Coordinates of C-alpha atoms and ligand atoms in Angstrom, one line a residue:
M1 CA 26.4 -19.7 -7.6
R2 CA 24.7 -18.2 -4.7
L3 CA 26.0 -14.8 -4.8
L4 CA 26.0 -14.3 -8.5
R5 CA 21.9 -15.4 -8.6
L6 CA 21.8 -12.6 -6.2
A7 CA 23.7 -10.5 -7.7
R8 CA 21.8 -11.0 -11.1
L9 CA 18.4 -11.0 -9.0
L10 CA 19.7 -7.3 -7.9
A11 CA 20.5 -6.1 -11.2
A12 CA 16.6 -7.1 -12.3
A13 CA 15.4 -5.6 -9.1
V14 CA 17.0 -2.2 -10.1
T15 CA 16.0 -2.4 -14.1
A16 CA 12.7 -3.0 -12.4
A17 CA 12.4 0.2 -9.4
A18 CA 13.6 2.3 -12.7
S19 CA 10.8 1.0 -15.0
L20 CA 8.5 1.2 -12.5
A21 CA 9.7 4.4 -11.6
L22 CA 8.8 5.2 -14.9
S23 CA 5.6 4.0 -15.4
A24 CA 4.3 6.1 -12.2
A25 CA 5.4 9.1 -13.4
V26 CA 3.6 8.8 -16.2
A27 CA 0.4 7.5 -14.5
N28 CA 0.8 10.5 -11.9
A29 CA 1.0 12.6 -14.5
Q30 CA -2.8 11.8 -15.2
N31 CA -4.0 12.1 -12.2
S32 CA -3.2 15.3 -10.4
S33 CA -6.9 16.0 -9.7
G34 CA -7.0 14.9 -6.5
K35 CA -10.2 12.5 -6.8
V36 CA -9.8 8.4 -7.3
K37 CA -10.8 8.1 -10.9
C38 CA -10.1 4.1 -11.4
I39 CA -9.8 1.2 -8.9
V40 CA -8.7 -1.8 -9.9
L41 CA -10.3 -4.7 -8.1
D42 CA -7.9 -8.4 -8.0
P43 CA -9.6 -11.1 -7.2
G44 CA -6.8 -13.7 -6.2
H45 CA -6.1 -17.0 -7.8
G46 CA -9.1 -18.4 -10.8
G47 CA -9.2 -21.3 -13.7
H48 CA -6.6 -23.9 -12.3
D49 CA -5.3 -22.2 -9.7
H50 CA -7.9 -22.8 -6.9
G51 CA -5.8 -20.6 -4.0
C52 CA -7.3 -22.7 -0.8
M53 CA -9.2 -24.8 -0.1
S54 CA -11.7 -25.9 2.9
K55 CA -10.7 -29.6 4.2
D56 CA -13.8 -31.0 2.8
R57 CA -12.5 -29.4 -0.6
K58 CA -16.0 -28.0 -1.4
Y59 CA -15.1 -24.4 -1.2
S60 CA -12.5 -23.1 -2.8
E61 CA -10.5 -19.7 -2.7
K62 CA -10.8 -18.4 -5.8
N63 CA -14.9 -19.0 -5.8
I64 CA -15.1 -16.7 -2.8
V65 CA -12.9 -14.0 -3.6
L66 CA -14.5 -13.4 -7.0
S67 CA -17.9 -13.4 -5.2
V68 CA -16.7 -10.7 -3.1
A69 CA -14.9 -8.8 -5.8
L70 CA -18.2 -8.9 -7.7
K71 CA -20.6 -7.6 -5.0
L72 CA -17.7 -4.9 -4.0
G73 CA -17.9 -4.0 -7.6
K74 CA -21.4 -3.5 -7.7
I75 CA -21.7 -1.4 -4.5
L76 CA -19.1 0.6 -6.0
E77 CA -20.7 1.4 -9.3
E78 CA -24.0 2.1 -7.9
E79 CA -22.4 4.5 -4.8
H80 CA -19.7 6.0 -6.7
P81 CA -20.5 6.2 -10.7
D82 CA -17.7 8.7 -11.0
I83 CA -15.4 6.0 -10.4
K84 CA -14.0 3.7 -12.8
V85 CA -14.3 -0.3 -11.7
I86 CA -11.9 -2.8 -13.4
Y87 CA -11.6 -6.1 -12.2
T88 CA -8.8 -8.0 -13.1
R89 CA -11.2 -11.1 -13.9
K90 CA -14.6 -11.7 -13.2
R91 CA -14.5 -14.7 -14.2
D92 CA -13.2 -18.1 -13.4
V93 CA -10.1 -17.7 -15.0
F94 CA -6.0 -18.2 -14.5
I95 CA -4.4 -14.7 -14.6
P96 CA -0.4 -14.9 -14.3
L97 CA 0.2 -12.5 -11.2
A98 CA 2.0 -9.5 -13.5
E99 CA -1.2 -9.3 -15.8
R100 CA -3.1 -8.6 -12.9
A101 CA -0.9 -5.6 -12.2
D102 CA -0.4 -4.8 -15.7
I103 CA -3.9 -3.9 -16.0
A104 CA -3.8 -1.6 -13.3
N105 CA -0.9 0.0 -14.5
R106 CA -1.8 0.5 -18.2
N107 CA -5.2 1.9 -16.9
K108 CA -3.5 4.2 -14.7
A109 CA -5.7 3.0 -11.9
D110 CA -5.6 5.1 -8.4
L111 CA -6.1 2.5 -6.3
F112 CA -5.7 -1.6 -6.5
L113 CA -7.3 -4.2 -4.1
S114 CA -6.1 -7.7 -4.0
I115 CA -8.5 -9.8 -2.4
H116 CA -8.2 -13.1 -0.7
V117 CA -8.7 -16.0 1.5
N118 CA -6.0 -16.6 4.1
A119 CA -5.0 -20.5 5.3
N120 CA -3.3 -22.4 7.9
P121 CA -2.2 -25.7 8.9
S122 CA -3.7 -25.4 11.8
V123 CA -7.4 -25.0 12.1
V124 CA -6.7 -22.2 15.5
P125 CA -5.9 -19.0 13.2
S126 CA -8.5 -16.7 12.3
G127 CA -9.6 -13.2 11.5
S128 CA -9.1 -10.6 8.9
E129 CA -5.6 -9.1 7.9
T130 CA -4.5 -6.6 5.1
Y131 CA -0.8 -5.8 3.6
T132 CA 1.0 -3.7 1.8
M133 CA 3.9 -3.8 0.4
G134 CA 7.0 -4.1 2.3
S135 CA 9.7 -6.7 4.0
H136 CA 8.1 -9.0 6.5
V137 CA 8.9 -8.8 10.0
S138 CA 7.8 -11.8 10.9
D139 CA 7.6 -15.5 10.0
K140 CA 3.8 -15.5 9.7
N141 CA 3.9 -12.6 7.0
F142 CA 6.0 -14.4 5.5
E143 CA 4.4 -17.5 5.1
V144 CA 1.6 -15.6 3.9
S145 CA 3.7 -13.9 1.0
K146 CA 5.3 -17.3 0.2
R147 CA 1.9 -19.4 -0.1
E148 CA 0.5 -16.4 -2.4
N149 CA 3.7 -15.8 -4.2
A150 CA 3.6 -19.6 -5.2
V151 CA 1.0 -19.3 -8.0
I152 CA 3.6 -18.2 -10.5
K153 CA 4.9 -21.4 -10.2
M154 CA 1.7 -22.5 -12.4
E155 CA 2.9 -19.9 -14.9
D156 CA 4.5 -21.4 -17.9
D157 CA 7.6 -19.3 -18.1
Y158 CA 8.0 -17.8 -14.2
T159 CA 11.7 -18.3 -14.1
T160 CA 12.1 -15.6 -16.7
K161 CA 8.9 -13.4 -16.4
Y162 CA 9.8 -12.8 -13.3
E163 CA 13.5 -12.6 -13.1
G164 CA 14.4 -15.7 -11.4
F165 CA 12.3 -15.0 -7.9
N166 CA 11.8 -18.1 -6.5
P167 CA 8.5 -18.0 -3.9
D168 CA 10.3 -20.4 -1.3
S169 CA 13.7 -19.0 -1.2
P170 CA 13.9 -16.0 1.6
E171 CA 17.1 -14.6 -1.1
S172 CA 14.4 -13.7 -3.2
Y173 CA 12.9 -11.1 -0.8
I174 CA 15.7 -9.4 -0.3
I175 CA 14.8 -7.1 -3.1
F176 CA 12.0 -5.9 -1.4
S177 CA 14.1 -4.3 1.4
L178 CA 16.2 -2.8 -1.0
L179 CA 13.3 -1.0 -2.9
Q180 CA 11.3 2.6 -1.9
N181 CA 7.5 2.4 -2.8
A182 CA 6.5 5.7 -2.8
Y183 CA 2.7 4.7 -2.0
S184 CA 3.7 3.2 1.4
E185 CA 1.6 5.8 2.9
Q186 CA -1.1 6.0 0.8
S187 CA -1.2 1.9 1.3
I188 CA -1.1 2.0 4.5
R189 CA -4.0 4.3 4.9
F190 CA -5.7 2.5 2.9
A191 CA -5.3 -0.9 4.4
S192 CA -5.7 0.6 7.6
F193 CA -9.5 2.0 6.7
I194 CA -10.5 -1.6 5.9
Q195 CA -9.2 -3.1 8.9
D196 CA -11.0 -0.6 10.6
E197 CA -14.1 -1.2 9.2
Y198 CA -13.9 -4.7 9.5
R199 CA -14.3 -4.5 13.1
K200 CA -18.1 -4.2 12.2
G201 CA -18.1 -7.8 11.4
P202 CA -19.0 -10.5 9.9
L203 CA -15.8 -11.4 11.8
S204 CA -14.7 -11.5 15.3
V205 CA -11.1 -11.2 14.8
N206 CA -9.3 -8.3 13.1
R207 CA -5.3 -9.3 12.4
G208 CA -4.5 -5.9 11.7
V209 CA -2.4 -4.2 9.1
R210 CA 1.1 -6.1 8.1
Q211 CA 3.6 -5.5 5.5
A212 CA 5.0 -8.4 3.6
G213 CA 6.6 -9.1 -0.3
F214 CA 3.7 -9.6 -2.5
L215 CA 4.6 -9.8 -6.1
V216 CA 1.0 -8.9 -7.4
L217 CA 1.4 -5.4 -5.0
W218 CA 5.2 -4.8 -5.9
R219 CA 4.3 -4.7 -9.9
T220 CA 1.5 -1.6 -9.2
T221 CA 2.2 1.7 -9.5
M222 CA -0.3 3.3 -7.3
P223 CA -1.4 2.6 -3.7
S224 CA -2.1 -0.9 -3.5
V225 CA -3.1 -3.7 -0.8
L226 CA -3.5 -7.0 -0.4
T227 CA -6.8 -8.2 1.9
E228 CA -7.1 -11.7 3.7
I229 CA -11.0 -11.5 4.4
G230 CA -10.8 -14.5 6.9
F231 CA -9.3 -18.0 7.2
L232 CA -10.8 -21.3 4.9
T233 CA -9.5 -23.0 7.6
N234 CA -10.7 -21.8 10.7
A235 CA -14.5 -23.4 11.2
A236 CA -15.7 -19.9 12.3
D237 CA -14.4 -17.9 9.6
K238 CA -15.4 -20.4 7.3
A239 CA -18.8 -20.2 8.5
R240 CA -19.2 -16.4 7.3
I241 CA -16.6 -16.5 4.0
I242 CA -18.6 -19.0 2.5
T243 CA -22.7 -17.4 2.8
Q244 CA -23.8 -14.8 0.3
D245 CA -24.8 -13.1 3.2
G246 CA -21.4 -13.0 4.5
Q247 CA -19.6 -12.1 1.4
Q248 CA -21.6 -9.0 1.1
R249 CA -21.1 -7.9 4.5
I250 CA -17.6 -8.3 3.6
A251 CA -18.0 -6.3 0.1
R252 CA -20.0 -3.7 2.0
R253 CA -16.6 -2.9 4.7
L254 CA -14.6 -2.9 1.9
A255 CA -16.9 -0.5 0.1
D256 CA -16.8 1.9 3.2
A257 CA -12.9 1.7 3.3
I258 CA -12.8 2.8 -0.2
T259 CA -15.3 5.4 0.6
R260 CA -13.1 6.8 3.7
Y261 CA -9.6 6.3 0.9
C262 CA -11.8 8.8 -1.7
N263 CA -12.6 11.3 1.0
D264 CA -9.1 11.2 2.6
Y265 CA -7.7 11.3 -0.7
S266 CA -9.6 14.5 -2.0
S267 CA -8.8 16.1 1.5
R268 CA -4.9 15.4 0.9
Y269 CA -4.7 16.1 -2.7
G270 CA -7.3 17.7 -3.7
T271 CA -6.3 21.3 -5.9
G272 CA -8.0 24.6 -5.4
D273 CA -8.3 24.8 -1.4
D274 CA -6.4 26.4 0.7
S275 CA -8.3 26.0 4.3
V276 CA -6.9 23.5 6.5
P277 CA -8.2 19.9 5.5
E278 CA -9.4 17.9 8.8
Q279 CA -7.0 16.6 10.6
A280 CA -6.3 12.6 10.1
D281 CA -8.6 10.8 12.1
S282 CA -7.4 7.7 14.8
A283 CA -7.9 5.1 11.9
A284 CA -6.0 6.6 9.5
T285 CA -2.5 6.6 11.9
P286 CA -0.9 4.1 10.1
K287 CA -0.6 0.9 12.3
A288 CA 2.0 -0.8 10.2
E289 CA 4.4 -3.0 12.2
K290 CA 7.0 -0.8 13.8
P291 CA 10.3 0.1 11.9
E292 CA 13.3 -2.2 12.1
P293 CA 15.8 -1.5 15.1
E294 CA 18.2 0.6 12.8
N295 CA 15.7 3.1 11.7
Q296 CA 14.2 3.6 15.2
T297 CA 17.8 5.0 16.3
Q298 CA 17.6 7.4 13.6
T299 CA 14.3 8.4 14.4
Q300 CA 15.3 9.5 17.9
E301 CA 18.0 11.7 16.9
L302 CA 15.7 13.4 13.9
P303 CA 13.2 15.7 15.2
S304 CA 15.7 16.6 18.0
K305 CA 18.5 17.8 15.0
T306 CA 15.5 19.8 13.1
Q307 CA 14.9 21.5 16.6
E308 CA 19.0 22.3 16.7
Q309 CA 19.0 23.9 13.4
A310 CA 15.9 25.7 13.6
P311 CA 17.2 29.2 13.3
E312 CA 14.5 31.0 16.2
P313 CA 16.4 30.9 19.2
Q314 CA 13.2 30.2 21.6
V315 CA 12.5 26.8 19.6
Q316 CA 9.0 26.1 22.1
E317 CA 7.6 29.3 20.7
S318 CA 8.4 29.2 16.9
P319 CA 5.2 29.5 14.5
T320 CA 4.2 27.3 12.2
R321 CA 6.1 27.1 8.7
Y322 CA 4.7 25.7 5.4
S323 CA 6.4 23.9 3.3
I324 CA 5.2 21.0 0.5
Q325 CA 5.3 17.4 1.2
I326 CA 7.1 15.5 -1.8
M327 CA 7.1 11.8 -0.5
A328 CA 7.1 9.3 2.2
A329 CA 9.5 6.5 2.9
K330 CA 10.0 3.9 5.5
K331 CA 14.2 4.5 4.4
R332 CA 16.5 7.6 5.0
L333 CA 17.8 9.4 2.1
K334 CA 20.8 11.1 1.6
S335 CA 19.9 15.2 0.4
N336 CA 21.2 14.5 -2.9
S337 CA 19.4 11.3 -3.4
S338 CA 18.3 11.5 -7.3
E339 CA 14.7 10.5 -5.8
F340 CA 14.4 14.0 -5.2
K341 CA 14.5 14.7 -9.1
G342 CA 16.7 17.5 -8.9
L343 CA 15.4 19.5 -5.9
K344 CA 17.6 21.1 -3.6
G345 CA 17.6 21.4 0.0
V346 CA 15.0 18.4 0.8
Q347 CA 14.8 18.0 4.6
N348 CA 12.4 15.3 6.5
I349 CA 11.1 14.4 9.7
Y350 CA 10.0 10.9 11.0
D351 CA 6.7 10.7 11.4
K352 CA 4.3 7.6 12.2
G353 CA 6.9 5.4 10.8
F354 CA 8.1 7.0 7.6
Y355 CA 10.4 9.8 6.4
K356 CA 8.3 12.5 5.4
Y357 CA 10.3 14.3 2.6
Y358 CA 9.5 18.0 2.0
Y359 CA 10.4 20.9 0.2
G360 CA 10.7 25.0 0.5
D361 CA 9.9 27.3 3.9
Y362 CA 7.3 29.5 3.9
K363 CA 5.4 31.9 6.4
T364 CA 2.1 31.0 4.7
R365 CA -0.1 28.5 3.7
Q366 CA -0.4 30.6 0.5
E367 CA 3.6 31.0 -0.6
A368 CA 3.8 27.5 -0.5
A369 CA 0.8 27.0 -2.7
A370 CA 2.0 29.3 -4.9
I371 CA 4.9 27.2 -5.8
L372 CA 3.0 23.5 -5.2
A373 CA 2.0 23.3 -9.2
D374 CA 5.8 23.8 -10.1
V375 CA 6.6 21.2 -7.6
R376 CA 3.8 18.9 -8.8
K377 CA 5.7 19.1 -12.1
K378 CA 7.9 16.6 -10.4
F379 CA 5.7 14.8 -7.8
P380 CA 2.5 15.1 -8.8
Q381 CA 1.0 14.0 -5.3
A382 CA 2.6 16.9 -3.3
F383 CA 0.9 18.6 -0.8
I384 CA 1.3 21.3 1.9
I385 CA 2.5 20.6 5.2
G386 CA 2.5 22.9 8.2
I387 CA 5.3 22.4 10.6
K388 CA 6.1 23.4 14.3
N389 CA 8.6 22.6 16.6
G390 CA 10.2 19.9 14.0
K391 CA 6.6 18.7 13.8
I392 CA 4.3 18.2 11.1
V393 CA 1.1 19.9 12.3
T394 CA -1.4 20.1 9.4
R395 CA -1.7 18.4 6.8
Ligands
LIG401 ZN1 -4.7 -16.4 -2.2

């Protein structure tokens, strides 16, 4: 029985992955301008789903996150009039998890931000944390995703709608470790910007960027993160997140993180500019938890192999070559993987927790730029990279 259920889940996951990949390709085709044009703000919970609540039951997550989202949207509308801001809800209504992601997918959004408040049986844990889609490596992260995913139980037909996904069953989460998320790297960059901005307060504890299997993120076909702004179960956090002033300050941090993401995005994916974009700043370095041990072993082999295979005899003095990065993924893919959409000779470099897959080998950036448009027909977010001594040196 167990096996049968698992097999059914996996089959559903593969189907979902295929349809997601398809819709991602469609969504991306609209978005090759190199600019963030549409952002979806997703205040969690709503209606009969209160989310977590303070002990005195005076304050609920659904109201706090709605207030933060509306304040954030207002700042964005003032400071980024060119960006369309869409809310999954602007009122106190219940929206199913799947519908939240669908709103973002339908609108071909470039960024999805889900806003939540954390809770813990203990009053001690405090601070903010931001999640990207992935498989959890710690029980703490699992607990958070389990709690946030549990809201699907409030939907009438959740067993059919979510293909038998059971938020409480660890085996349901296996699907998350099997699926590639084409937007992992961008999602982690955005999450890093958020956590970096949070350092300016109002909360004092910063719990960093984490990964776990959130259904709402899994279904989106764009970079997406879920931020837990603080703990309603912690007195110090609560004092800040329930006030208008505290919420305004959190909205400010999120707006600044979005601005940084937009600038970073256009410097990486913008078109018509051959100049070398600035190096990623320190906050942009993905700070997600370390890859699993099996990945680490592969990592250590990789750069040396690349060096061994380099045609130049003097590896140390080799000049920078240019190539086109088509994607980044947590997992190592076979060279004939269908993920490469027929491109032959795709190579990879392990860099900052990701396998960066790149295509082509050119002496100059201009030569790489000449075929970039063609590659973008298959990979709309492809961009030029420089490679020196088996390492990515420019982006
Ligand atoms: Zn929540």
